[in-house]
Short mmCIF file of C-alpha atoms in Angstrom, two decimals:
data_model
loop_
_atom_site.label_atom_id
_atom_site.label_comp_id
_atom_site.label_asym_id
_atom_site.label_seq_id
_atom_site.Cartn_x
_atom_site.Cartn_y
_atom_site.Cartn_z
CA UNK A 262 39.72 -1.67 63.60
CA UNK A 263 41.15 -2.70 60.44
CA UNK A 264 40.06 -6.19 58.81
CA UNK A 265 43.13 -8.52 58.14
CA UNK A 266 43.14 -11.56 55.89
CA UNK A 267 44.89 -13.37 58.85
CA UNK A 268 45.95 -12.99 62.25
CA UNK A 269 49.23 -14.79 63.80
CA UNK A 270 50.02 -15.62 67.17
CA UNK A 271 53.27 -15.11 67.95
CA UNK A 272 53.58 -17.23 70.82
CA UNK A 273 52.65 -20.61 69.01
CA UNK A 274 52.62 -19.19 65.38
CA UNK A 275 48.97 -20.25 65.10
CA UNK A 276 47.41 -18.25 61.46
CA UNK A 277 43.34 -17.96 61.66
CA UNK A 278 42.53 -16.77 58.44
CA UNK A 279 38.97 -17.32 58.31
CA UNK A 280 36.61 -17.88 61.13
CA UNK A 281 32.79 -19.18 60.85
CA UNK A 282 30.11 -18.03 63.21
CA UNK A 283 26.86 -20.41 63.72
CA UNK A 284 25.18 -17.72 65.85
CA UNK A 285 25.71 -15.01 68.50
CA UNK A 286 23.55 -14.75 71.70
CA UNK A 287 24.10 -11.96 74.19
CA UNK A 288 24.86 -13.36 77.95
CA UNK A 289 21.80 -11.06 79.27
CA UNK A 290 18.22 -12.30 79.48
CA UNK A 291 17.53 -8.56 78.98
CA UNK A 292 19.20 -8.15 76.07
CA UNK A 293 18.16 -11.59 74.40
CA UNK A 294 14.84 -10.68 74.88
CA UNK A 295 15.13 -7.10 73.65
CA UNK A 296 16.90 -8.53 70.75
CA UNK A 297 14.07 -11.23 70.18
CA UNK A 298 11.45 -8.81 70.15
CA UNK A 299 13.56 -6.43 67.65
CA UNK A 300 13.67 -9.40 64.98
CA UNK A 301 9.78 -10.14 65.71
CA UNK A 302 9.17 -6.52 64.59
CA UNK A 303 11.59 -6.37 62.12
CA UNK A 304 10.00 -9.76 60.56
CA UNK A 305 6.30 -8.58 61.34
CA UNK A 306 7.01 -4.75 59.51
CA UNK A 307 8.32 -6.76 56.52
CA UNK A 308 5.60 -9.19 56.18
CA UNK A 309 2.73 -6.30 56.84
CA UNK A 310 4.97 -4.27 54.07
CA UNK A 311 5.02 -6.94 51.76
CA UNK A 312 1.07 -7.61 52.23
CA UNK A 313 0.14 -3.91 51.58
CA UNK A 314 2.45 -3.92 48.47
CA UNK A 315 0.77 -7.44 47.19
CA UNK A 316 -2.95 -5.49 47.98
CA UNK A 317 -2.16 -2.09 46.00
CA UNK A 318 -0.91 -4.20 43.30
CA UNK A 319 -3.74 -6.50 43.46
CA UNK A 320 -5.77 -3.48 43.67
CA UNK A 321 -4.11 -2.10 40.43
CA UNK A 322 -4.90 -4.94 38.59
CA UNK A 323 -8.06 -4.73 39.63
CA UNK A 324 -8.85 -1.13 38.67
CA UNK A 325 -7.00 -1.62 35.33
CA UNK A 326 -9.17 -4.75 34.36
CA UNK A 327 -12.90 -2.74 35.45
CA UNK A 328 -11.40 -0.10 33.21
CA UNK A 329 -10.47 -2.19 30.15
CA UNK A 330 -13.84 -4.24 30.46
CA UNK A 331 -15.91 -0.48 31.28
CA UNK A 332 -14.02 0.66 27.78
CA UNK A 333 -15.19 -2.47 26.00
CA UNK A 334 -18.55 -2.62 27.57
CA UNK A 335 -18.65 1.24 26.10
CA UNK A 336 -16.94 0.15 22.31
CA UNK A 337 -19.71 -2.65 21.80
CA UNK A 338 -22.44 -0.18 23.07
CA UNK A 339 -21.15 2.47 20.43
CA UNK A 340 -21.16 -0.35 17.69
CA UNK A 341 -24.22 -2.00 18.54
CA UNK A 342 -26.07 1.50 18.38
CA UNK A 343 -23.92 1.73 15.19
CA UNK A 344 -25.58 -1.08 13.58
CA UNK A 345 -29.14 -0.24 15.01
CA UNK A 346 -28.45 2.99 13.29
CA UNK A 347 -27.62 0.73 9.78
CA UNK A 348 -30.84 -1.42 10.86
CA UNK A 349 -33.27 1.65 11.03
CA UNK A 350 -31.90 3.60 7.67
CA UNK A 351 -31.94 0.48 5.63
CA UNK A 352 -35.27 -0.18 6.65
CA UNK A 353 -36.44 2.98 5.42
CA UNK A 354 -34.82 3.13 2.54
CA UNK A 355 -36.70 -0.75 2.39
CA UNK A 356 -40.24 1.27 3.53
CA UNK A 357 -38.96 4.13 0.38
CA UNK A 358 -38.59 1.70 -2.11
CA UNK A 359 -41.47 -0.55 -0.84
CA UNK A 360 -44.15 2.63 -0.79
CA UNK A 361 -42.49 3.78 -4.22
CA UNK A 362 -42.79 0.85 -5.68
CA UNK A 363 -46.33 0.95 -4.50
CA UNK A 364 -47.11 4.26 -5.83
CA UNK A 365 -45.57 2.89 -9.33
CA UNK A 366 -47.68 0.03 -9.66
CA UNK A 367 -50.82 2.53 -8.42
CA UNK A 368 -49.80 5.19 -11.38
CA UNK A 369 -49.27 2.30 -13.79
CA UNK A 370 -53.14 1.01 -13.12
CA UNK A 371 -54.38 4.39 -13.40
CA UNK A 372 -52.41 4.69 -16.34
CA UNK A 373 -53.80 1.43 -18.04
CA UNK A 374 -57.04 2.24 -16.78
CA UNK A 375 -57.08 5.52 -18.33
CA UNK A 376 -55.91 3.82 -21.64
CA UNK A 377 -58.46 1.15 -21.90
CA UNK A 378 -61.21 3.48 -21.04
CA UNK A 379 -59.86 6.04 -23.72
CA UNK A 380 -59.80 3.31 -26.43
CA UNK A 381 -62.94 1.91 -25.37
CA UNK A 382 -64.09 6.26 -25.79
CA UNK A 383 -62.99 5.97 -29.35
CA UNK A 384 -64.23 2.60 -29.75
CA UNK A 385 -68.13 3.72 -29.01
CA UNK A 386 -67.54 7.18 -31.13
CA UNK A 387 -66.85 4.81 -33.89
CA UNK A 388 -69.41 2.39 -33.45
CA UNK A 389 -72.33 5.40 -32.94
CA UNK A 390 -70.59 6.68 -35.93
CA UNK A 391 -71.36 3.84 -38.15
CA UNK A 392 -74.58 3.88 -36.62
CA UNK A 393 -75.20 6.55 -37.38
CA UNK A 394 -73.93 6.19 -40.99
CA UNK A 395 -76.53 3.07 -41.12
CA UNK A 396 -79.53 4.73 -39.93
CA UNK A 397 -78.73 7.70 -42.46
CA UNK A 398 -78.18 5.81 -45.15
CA UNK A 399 -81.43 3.86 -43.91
CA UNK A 400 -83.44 7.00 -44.03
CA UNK A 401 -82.08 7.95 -47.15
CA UNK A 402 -83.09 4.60 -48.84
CA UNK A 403 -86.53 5.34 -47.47
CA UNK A 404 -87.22 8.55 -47.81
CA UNK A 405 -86.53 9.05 -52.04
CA UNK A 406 -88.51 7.27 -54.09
CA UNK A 407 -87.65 4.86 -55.84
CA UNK A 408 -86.51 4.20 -59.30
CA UNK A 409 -88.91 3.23 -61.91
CA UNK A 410 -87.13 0.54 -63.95
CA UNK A 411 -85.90 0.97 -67.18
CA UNK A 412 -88.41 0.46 -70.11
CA UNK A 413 -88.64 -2.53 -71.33
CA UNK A 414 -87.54 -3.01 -75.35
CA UNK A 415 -88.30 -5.84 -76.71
#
């Protein structure tokens, strides 16, 4: 059956060219309700297909989202253990400087220490040396006898 832009009458020369059809129902209960029943499933498959899609993609949003916050969760683990890692070196390098520091200032006592005692060393050789000098010279003044003053010449 071939579709024509119009169809003539030749009886009357009526022209349809276009009709318009509101709705078709089938004369058989049967049928009607076969047909009803069709469209229900039809309607029902579409919906339920339309649901599942809307859930997978829901569930795909889901999964994508767990896996970009897991990833993050995982990058501010790695930097926080990062900057623990910073944390611990500089404070040993801080404990390094602190205990060398210490051992400087320890060395630098000993050091003066050692310095004052050695000039207070040389300080008491000197002093028993002048003693000494003294009680020679003491001994010495002692010990000869003395000079008999010159004559006297009047």
């Amino acid at each position: 059956m071939k579709v024509r832009d119009s169809f003539r009458f030749t009886q009357n020369n009526l022209c349809i060219t276009s009709v318009d059809i509101q709705s078709v129902e089938p004369v058989d209960q049967r049928t009607r309700d076969a047909l009803q029943k069709s469209v229900q499933l039809a309607i029902e498959i579409t919906t339920n297909s339309q649901e599942a899609a809307a859930r997978h993609e829901a569930e795909r949003l889901e999964q994508e989202a767990k896996g970009r916050l897991e990833r993050q969760r995982i990058t501010d683990q790695a930097e926080a253990e990062r900057a623990r890692k910073e944390l611990l070196e500089l404070e040993a390098l801080s404990m390094a400087v602190e205990s060398t520091g210490a051992a400087r200032a320890e060395a630098q006592s000993k050091t003066e220490a050692a310095k004052i005692e050695g000039e207070a060393a040389v300080l008491q050789a000197k002093l028993k040396a002048e003693a000494l000098e003294i009680e020679t010279v003491s001994l010495n003044l002692h010990s000869t006898p003395s000079p008999s003053p010159p004559p006297f010449n009047p």
